[in-house]
XYZ file of C-alpha atoms in Angstrom:
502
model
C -80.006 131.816 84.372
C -77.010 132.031 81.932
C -75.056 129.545 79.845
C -71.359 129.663 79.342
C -69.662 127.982 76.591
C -66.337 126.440 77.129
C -64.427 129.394 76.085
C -65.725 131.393 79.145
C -68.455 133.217 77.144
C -71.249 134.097 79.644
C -74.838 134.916 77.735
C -77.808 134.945 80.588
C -81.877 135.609 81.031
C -83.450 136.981 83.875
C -86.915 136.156 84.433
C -89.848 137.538 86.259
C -92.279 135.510 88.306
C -94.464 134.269 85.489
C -91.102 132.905 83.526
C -91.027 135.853 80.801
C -87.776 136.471 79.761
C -87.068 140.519 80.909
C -83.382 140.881 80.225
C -81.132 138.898 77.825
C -77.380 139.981 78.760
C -75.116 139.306 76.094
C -71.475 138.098 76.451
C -70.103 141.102 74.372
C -72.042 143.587 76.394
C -74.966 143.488 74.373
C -78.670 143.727 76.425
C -82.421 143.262 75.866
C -84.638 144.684 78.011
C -88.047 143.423 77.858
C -91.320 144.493 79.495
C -94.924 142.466 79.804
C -98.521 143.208 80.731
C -100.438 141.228 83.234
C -101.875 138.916 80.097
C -98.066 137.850 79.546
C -97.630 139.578 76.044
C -94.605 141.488 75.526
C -95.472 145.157 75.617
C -91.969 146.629 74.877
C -88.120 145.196 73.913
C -85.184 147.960 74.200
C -81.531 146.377 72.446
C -78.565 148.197 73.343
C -76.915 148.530 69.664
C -74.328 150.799 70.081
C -72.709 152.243 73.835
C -74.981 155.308 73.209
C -77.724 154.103 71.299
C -80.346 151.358 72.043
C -83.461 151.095 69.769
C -87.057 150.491 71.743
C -89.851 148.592 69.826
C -93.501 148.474 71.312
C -96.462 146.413 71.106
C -100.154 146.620 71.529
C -102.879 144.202 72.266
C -106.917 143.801 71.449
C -108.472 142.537 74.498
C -107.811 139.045 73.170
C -104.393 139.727 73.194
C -104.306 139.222 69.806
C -101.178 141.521 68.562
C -102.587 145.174 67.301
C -99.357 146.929 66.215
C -95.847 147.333 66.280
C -94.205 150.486 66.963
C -90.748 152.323 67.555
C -90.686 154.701 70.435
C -88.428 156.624 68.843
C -89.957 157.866 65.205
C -87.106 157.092 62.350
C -87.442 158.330 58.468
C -88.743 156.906 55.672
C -88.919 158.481 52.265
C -91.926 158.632 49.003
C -90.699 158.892 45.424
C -93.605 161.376 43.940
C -92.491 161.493 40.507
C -89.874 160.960 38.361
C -90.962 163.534 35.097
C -88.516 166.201 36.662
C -86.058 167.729 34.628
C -82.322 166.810 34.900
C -79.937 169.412 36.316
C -76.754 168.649 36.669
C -75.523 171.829 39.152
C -74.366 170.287 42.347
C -77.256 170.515 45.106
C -77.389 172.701 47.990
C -76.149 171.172 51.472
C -78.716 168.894 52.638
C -80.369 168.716 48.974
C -82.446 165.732 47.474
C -80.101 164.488 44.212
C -82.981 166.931 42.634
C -81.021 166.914 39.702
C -81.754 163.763 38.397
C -85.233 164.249 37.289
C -86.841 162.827 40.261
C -89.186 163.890 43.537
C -88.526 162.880 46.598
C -90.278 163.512 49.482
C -88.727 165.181 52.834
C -88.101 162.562 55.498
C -91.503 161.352 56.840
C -91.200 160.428 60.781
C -92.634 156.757 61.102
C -93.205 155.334 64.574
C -95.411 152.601 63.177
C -94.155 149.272 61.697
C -97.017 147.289 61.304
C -100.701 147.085 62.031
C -103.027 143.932 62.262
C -107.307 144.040 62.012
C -109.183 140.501 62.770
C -112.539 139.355 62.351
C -115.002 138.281 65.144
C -113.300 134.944 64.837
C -110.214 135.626 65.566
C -108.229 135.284 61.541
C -106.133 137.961 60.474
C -108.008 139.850 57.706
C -105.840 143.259 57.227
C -102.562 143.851 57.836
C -101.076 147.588 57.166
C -97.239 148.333 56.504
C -95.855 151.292 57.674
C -95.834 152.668 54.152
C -99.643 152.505 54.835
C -100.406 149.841 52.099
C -102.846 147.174 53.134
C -103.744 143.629 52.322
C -106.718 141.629 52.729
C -107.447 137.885 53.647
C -110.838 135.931 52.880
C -111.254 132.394 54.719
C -113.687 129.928 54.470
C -115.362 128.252 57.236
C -112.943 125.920 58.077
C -110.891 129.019 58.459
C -108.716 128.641 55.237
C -107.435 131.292 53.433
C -109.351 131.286 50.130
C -108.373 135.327 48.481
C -106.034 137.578 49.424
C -104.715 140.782 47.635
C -103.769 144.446 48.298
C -105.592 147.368 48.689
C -105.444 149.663 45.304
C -105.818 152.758 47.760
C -103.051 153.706 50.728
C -104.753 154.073 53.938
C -104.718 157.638 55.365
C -107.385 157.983 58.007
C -107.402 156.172 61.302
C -108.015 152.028 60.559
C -110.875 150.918 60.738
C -111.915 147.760 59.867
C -113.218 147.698 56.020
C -117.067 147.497 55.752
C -117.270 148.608 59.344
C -117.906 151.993 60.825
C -119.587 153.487 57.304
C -115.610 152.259 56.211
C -115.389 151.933 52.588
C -114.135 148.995 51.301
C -110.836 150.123 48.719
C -111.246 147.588 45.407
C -108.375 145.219 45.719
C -105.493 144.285 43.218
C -103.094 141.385 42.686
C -105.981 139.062 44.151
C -105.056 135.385 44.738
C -107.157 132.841 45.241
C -107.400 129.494 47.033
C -109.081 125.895 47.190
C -108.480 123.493 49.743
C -110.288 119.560 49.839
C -112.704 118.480 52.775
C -109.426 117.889 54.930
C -107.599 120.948 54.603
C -104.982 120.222 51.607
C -104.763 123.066 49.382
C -105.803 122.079 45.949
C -105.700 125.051 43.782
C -104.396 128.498 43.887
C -105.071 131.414 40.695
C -103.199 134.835 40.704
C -104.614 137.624 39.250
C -103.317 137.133 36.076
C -105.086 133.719 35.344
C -102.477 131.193 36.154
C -102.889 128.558 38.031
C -101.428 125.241 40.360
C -103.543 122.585 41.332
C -102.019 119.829 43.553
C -103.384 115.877 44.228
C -103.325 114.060 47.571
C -103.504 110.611 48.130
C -105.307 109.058 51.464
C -102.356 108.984 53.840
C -102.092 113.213 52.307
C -99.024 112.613 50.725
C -98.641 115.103 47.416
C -99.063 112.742 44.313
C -99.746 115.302 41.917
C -98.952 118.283 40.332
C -100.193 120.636 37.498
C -98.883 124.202 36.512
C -100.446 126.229 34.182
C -97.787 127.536 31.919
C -97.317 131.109 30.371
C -99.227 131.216 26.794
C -101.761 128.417 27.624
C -100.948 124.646 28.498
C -99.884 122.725 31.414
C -97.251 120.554 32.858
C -98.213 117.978 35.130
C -95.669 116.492 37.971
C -96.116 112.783 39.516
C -94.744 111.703 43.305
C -94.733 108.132 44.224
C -93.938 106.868 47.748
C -92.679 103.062 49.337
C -94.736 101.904 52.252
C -92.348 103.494 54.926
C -93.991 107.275 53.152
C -90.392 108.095 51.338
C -90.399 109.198 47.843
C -89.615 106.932 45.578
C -89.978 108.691 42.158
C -90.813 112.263 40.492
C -91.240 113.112 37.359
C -93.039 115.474 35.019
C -94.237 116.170 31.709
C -91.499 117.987 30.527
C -88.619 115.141 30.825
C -87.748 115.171 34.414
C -87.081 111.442 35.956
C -86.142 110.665 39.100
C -86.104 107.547 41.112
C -85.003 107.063 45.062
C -83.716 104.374 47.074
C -83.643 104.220 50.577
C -81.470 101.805 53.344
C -83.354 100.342 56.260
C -83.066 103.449 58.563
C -84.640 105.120 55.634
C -82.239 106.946 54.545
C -81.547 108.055 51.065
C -78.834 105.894 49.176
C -79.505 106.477 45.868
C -80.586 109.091 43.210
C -81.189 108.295 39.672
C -81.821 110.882 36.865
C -83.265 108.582 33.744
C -83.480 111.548 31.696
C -79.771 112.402 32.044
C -78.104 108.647 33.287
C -76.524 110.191 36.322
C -76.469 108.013 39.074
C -75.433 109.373 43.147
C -74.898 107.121 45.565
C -74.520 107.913 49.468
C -72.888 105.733 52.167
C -73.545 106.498 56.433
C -71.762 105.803 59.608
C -73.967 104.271 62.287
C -74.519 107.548 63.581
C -76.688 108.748 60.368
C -73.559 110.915 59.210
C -73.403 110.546 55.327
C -69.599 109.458 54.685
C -69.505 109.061 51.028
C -71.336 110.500 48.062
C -70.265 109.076 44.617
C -71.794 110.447 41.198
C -71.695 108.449 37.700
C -72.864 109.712 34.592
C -73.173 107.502 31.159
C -70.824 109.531 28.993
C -69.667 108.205 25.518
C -66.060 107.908 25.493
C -63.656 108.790 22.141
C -64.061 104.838 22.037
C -67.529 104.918 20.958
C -68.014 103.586 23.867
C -71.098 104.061 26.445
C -69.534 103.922 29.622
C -70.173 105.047 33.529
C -67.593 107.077 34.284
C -67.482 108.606 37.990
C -67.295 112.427 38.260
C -67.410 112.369 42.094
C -66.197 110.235 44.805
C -66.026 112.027 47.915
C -65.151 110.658 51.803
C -66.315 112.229 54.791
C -65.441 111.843 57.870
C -66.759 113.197 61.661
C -65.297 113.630 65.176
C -67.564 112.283 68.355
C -69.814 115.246 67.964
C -70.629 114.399 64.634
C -68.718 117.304 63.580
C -67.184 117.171 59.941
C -63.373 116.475 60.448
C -62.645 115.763 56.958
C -63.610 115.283 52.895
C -61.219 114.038 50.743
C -61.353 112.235 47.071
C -58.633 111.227 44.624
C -57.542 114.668 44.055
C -58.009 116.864 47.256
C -58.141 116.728 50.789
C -59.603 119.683 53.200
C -58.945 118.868 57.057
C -61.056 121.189 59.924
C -60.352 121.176 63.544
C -62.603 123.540 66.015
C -62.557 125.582 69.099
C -63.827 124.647 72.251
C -67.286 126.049 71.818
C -67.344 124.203 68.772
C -66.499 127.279 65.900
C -64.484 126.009 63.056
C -61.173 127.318 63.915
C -59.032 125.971 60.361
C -59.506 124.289 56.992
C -56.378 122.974 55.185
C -56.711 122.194 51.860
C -54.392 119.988 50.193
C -55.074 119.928 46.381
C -53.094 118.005 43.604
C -52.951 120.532 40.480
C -51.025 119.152 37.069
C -48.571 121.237 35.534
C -47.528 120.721 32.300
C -43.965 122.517 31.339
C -43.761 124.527 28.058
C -42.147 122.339 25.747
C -40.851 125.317 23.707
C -39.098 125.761 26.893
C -37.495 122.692 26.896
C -34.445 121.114 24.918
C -35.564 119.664 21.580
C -34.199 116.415 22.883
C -36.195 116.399 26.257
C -39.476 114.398 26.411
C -42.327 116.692 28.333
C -43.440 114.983 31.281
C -46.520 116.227 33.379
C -45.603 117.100 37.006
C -48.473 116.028 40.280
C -47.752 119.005 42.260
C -49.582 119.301 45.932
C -50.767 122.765 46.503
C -51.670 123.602 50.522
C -53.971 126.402 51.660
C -54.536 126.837 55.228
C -57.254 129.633 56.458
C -57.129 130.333 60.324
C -60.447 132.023 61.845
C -61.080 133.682 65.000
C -64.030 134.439 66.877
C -65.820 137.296 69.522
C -67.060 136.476 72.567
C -70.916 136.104 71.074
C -69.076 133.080 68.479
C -69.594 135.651 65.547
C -66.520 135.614 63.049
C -63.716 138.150 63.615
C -60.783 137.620 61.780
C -59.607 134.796 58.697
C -56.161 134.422 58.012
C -55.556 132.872 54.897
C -51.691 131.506 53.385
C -50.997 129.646 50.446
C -48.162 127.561 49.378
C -48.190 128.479 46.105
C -47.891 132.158 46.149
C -46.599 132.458 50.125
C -49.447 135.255 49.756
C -50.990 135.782 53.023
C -54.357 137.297 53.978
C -56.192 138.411 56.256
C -59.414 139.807 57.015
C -60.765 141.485 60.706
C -64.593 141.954 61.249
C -66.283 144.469 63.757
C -69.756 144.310 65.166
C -72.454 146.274 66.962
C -74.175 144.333 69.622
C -77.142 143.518 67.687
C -75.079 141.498 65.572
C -74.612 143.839 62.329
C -71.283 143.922 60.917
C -69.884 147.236 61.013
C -66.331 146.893 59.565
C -64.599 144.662 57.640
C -60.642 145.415 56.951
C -58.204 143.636 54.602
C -54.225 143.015 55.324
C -51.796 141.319 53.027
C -48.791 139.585 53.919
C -47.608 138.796 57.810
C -46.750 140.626 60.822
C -44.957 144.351 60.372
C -44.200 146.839 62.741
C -47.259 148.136 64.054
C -49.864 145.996 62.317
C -49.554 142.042 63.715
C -51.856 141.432 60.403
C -49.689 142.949 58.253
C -50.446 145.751 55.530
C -53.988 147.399 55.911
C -55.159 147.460 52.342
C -58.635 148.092 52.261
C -61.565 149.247 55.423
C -64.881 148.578 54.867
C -67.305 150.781 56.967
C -71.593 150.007 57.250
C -74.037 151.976 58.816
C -77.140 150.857 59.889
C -80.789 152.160 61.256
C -82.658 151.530 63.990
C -84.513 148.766 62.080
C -80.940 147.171 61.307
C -80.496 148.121 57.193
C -78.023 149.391 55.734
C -77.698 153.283 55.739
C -74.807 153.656 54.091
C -71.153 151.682 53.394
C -67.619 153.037 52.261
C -64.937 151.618 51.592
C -61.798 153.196 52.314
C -58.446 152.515 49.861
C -60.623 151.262 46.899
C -62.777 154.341 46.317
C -66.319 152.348 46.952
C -69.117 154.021 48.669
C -73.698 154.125 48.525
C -74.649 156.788 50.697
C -78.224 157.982 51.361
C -79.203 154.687 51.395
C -83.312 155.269 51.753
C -86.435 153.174 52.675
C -90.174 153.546 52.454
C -92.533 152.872 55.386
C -92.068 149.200 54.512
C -88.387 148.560 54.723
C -87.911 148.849 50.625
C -85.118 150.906 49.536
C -86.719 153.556 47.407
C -83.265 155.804 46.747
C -79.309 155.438 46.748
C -76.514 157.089 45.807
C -73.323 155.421 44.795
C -69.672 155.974 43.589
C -69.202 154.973 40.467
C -66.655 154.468 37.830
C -67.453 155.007 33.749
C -65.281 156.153 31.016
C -62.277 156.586 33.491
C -64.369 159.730 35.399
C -65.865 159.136 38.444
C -69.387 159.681 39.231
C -72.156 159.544 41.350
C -74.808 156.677 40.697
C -78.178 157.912 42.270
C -80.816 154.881 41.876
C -84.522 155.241 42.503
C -87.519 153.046 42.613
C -90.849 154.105 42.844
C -93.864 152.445 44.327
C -98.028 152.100 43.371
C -100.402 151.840 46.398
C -100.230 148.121 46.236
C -96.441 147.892 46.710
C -95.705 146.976 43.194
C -92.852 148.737 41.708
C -94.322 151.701 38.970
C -89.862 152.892 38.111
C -86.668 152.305 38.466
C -84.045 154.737 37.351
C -80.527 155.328 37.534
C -78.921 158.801 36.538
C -75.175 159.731 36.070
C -73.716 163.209 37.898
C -70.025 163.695 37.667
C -68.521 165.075 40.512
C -64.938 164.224 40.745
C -62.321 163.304 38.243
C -59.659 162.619 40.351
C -61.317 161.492 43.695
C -59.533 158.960 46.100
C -60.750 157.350 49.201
């Protein structure tokens, strides 16, 4: 089964007897391979990222098929910041060295197959969940199976799970607790974090929101109010603190009008018959050098839409932007006609010459082109003003990451149909899709040694830097507690190169 768009552009599923999706093909090449047990719960997925590489995650099951863990087959590295009290050396590191000179311990790489882990109770609710940087978190429901506390664990988990309370397990105390009430229907009424603040919220019968209190740092609280017509729309909002509102809706219940009391604004919208919003106009009392308390209109914009509801077109008094699209429905230009007013230099001009202003119409026209998966490639922007032209080409893998991004200037030269390559942009990614490092090539950028914790949080970089015209290397670290909560961030200096050019 496969759908092709009306640029060519094959993507297509093959399915197995019971209708699980096993393969996705891609129409850049790309693939997903998945595999299921007999239960019909997907037990692995391999993505082709690059031609050589493709990245396998795995899944396991309870005998409820309730969803245990998620894995990699293929262990990747994640990184602990032990301490930061270390000395600062400056010497340059060994090959393969740590930034050790900046005062802080980091750990070797740590292999990590393990992404996530999930415990449940007899009944099913999720009441532990374990990161791959081993931290846990804890849920609490009620009977009605609401969620009524949660917070993390104040101890990292290090033996085999088991669940808390069970097995002679101890239970580790728990930090950053939050807490929950919810009515007799199931509305939540009240939530407190662990430092004492608080939300409560106000239904009425039909369980619309009417209410709103939050407590406010330093004592005191501000209280919100929701009103609704018959039809269920809201019709006002307001709160304690000045904020004013009102709504108006057409018969198709759509919104027509917004009015701020608190600062006289007024928006009004206007639709087709279709439900496509073709004008918005904004009016704000302002008091003019008359002395006068006037409306005066800030915004008046048109729209305007194709047979597929596509926007063609927005224009008001003083600009005009115009988009066609491909066939698969990509936005292929935007021309923007804006009228700018010059005013000469009248020291420029004979003593006898009266200064006139001058409506001048300035055009910008930005061309884009697409891959065979609709993802951006290339924008080619040129301006009438300047005749500057420029472009920018994008790469991808096949699971969608952007892997280069280069800048031309001005058109077509020998060689180059882009023009002049100014600038490349290079990213590397893990298997996990983040950023691993990124250079960029003709403006002397760069973070290398881009690294993550067992929960995807970047816990070290090293950048390129500029300060006091020298050129150094930027090497930031954050470290973690057991709950996740960030204990440091620092950022040291090393010089390494005075004259370096990429």
């Amino acid at each position: 089964m496969g759908l092709r768009d009306a640029n060519g552009n094959l993507n297509a599923q093959v399915r197995d007897l019971a209708g699980n999706v096993v393969q996705e093909r891609h129409a850049d090449g790309g693939r997903i391979d998945s595999a299921y047990n007999a239960f019909g719960d997907k037990v692995s997925s391999a993505e082709r990222v690059t031609d050589s590489r493709t990245v396998v995650t795995k899944y396991s099951y309870d005998k409820l098929s309730r969803l245990e863990q998620t894995s990699l087959a293929q262990g990747i590295s994640r990184y602990e910041v032990n301490g930061t009290g270390g000395a600062v050396n400056t010497a340059t590191p060994a090959d393969g060295a740590l930034h050790a000179y900046n005062g802080v311990d980091i750990s070797g790489a740590i292999t990590q197959t393990v992404l996530e882990t999930n415990q449940y109770d007899e009944a099913g609710r999720k009441v532990r969940v374990v990161n791959g940087n081993n931290e846990a978190t804890r849920y609490r429901y009620d009977r009605a199976g609401n969620v009524v506390l949660s917070g993390q664990e104040t101890v990292k988990v290090t033996a085999p799970l088991k669940k808390p309370g069970v097995d002679n397990t101890p239970v580790a105390p728990l930090a950053y607790q939050m807490r929950y009430r919810y009515d007799a229907v199931g509305h939540k009424v009240g939530q407190t974090d662990a430092a004492g603040m608080s939300q409560s919220w106000t239904y009425n019968t039909f369980g619309r929101l009417i209410g709103r209190t939050d407590g406010k740092t330093g004592g005191g609280t501000v209280d919100f109010q929701y009103t609704y017509n018959r039809a269920g729309d809201l019709t006002h909002e307001g709160n304690g603190a000045g904020k004013s509102l009102d709504y108006r809706y057409d018969g198709a219940g759509q919104r027509i009008e917004i009015r701020d009391n608190n600062l006289g604004q007024t928006t009004n919208y206007g639709y087709d018959l279709a439900g496509n919003r073709v004008s918005e106009k904004m009016a704000q009392k302002t008091l003019l050098s008359s002395g006068v308390l006037d409306n005066v209109v800030y915004q008046d914009n048109h729209l305007v839409y194709d047979a597929q509801n596509r926007l063609r077109a927005v224009f008001d008094s003083r600009a005009d932007v115009r988009i066609t699209y491909d066939l698969a429905g990509n936005r292929s230009q935007v021309t923007t006609h804006v009228i700018n007013t010059i005013r000469p230099d009248a020291k420029s001009q004979p003593a006898n010459v009266v200064v006139q202003d001058q409506q001048v119409i300035h055009t910008s026209t930005t061309a884009y082109g697409y891959d065979t998966m609709n993802r951006q490639i290339r924008s080619q922007e040129v301006s009438s003003v300047t005749g500057a032209v420029d472009t920018h080409q994008y790469r991808y893998d096949y699971a969608g990451n952007r892997t280069q991004d280069q800048t031309y200037s001005g058109g077509p030269i020998e060689g180059s149909p882009n023009g002049k390559l100014e600038k490349t942009y290079n990213y590397v990614y893990d298997d996990l899709n983040r950023m691993a490092s990124y250079t960029g090539y003709g403006v002397a950028e760069r973070t290398d040694q881009i690294l993550y914790d067992g929960a995807g949080r970047q816990v070290y970089a090293k950048s390129l830097v500029k300060a006091n015209n020298l050129w150094n290397e930027e090497h930031l670290s954050n470290r973690r507690e057991a709950t996740g909560k960030r204990a440091m961030n620092g950022c040291e200096f090393f010089l390494t190169d005075t004259n370096l050019i990429i």
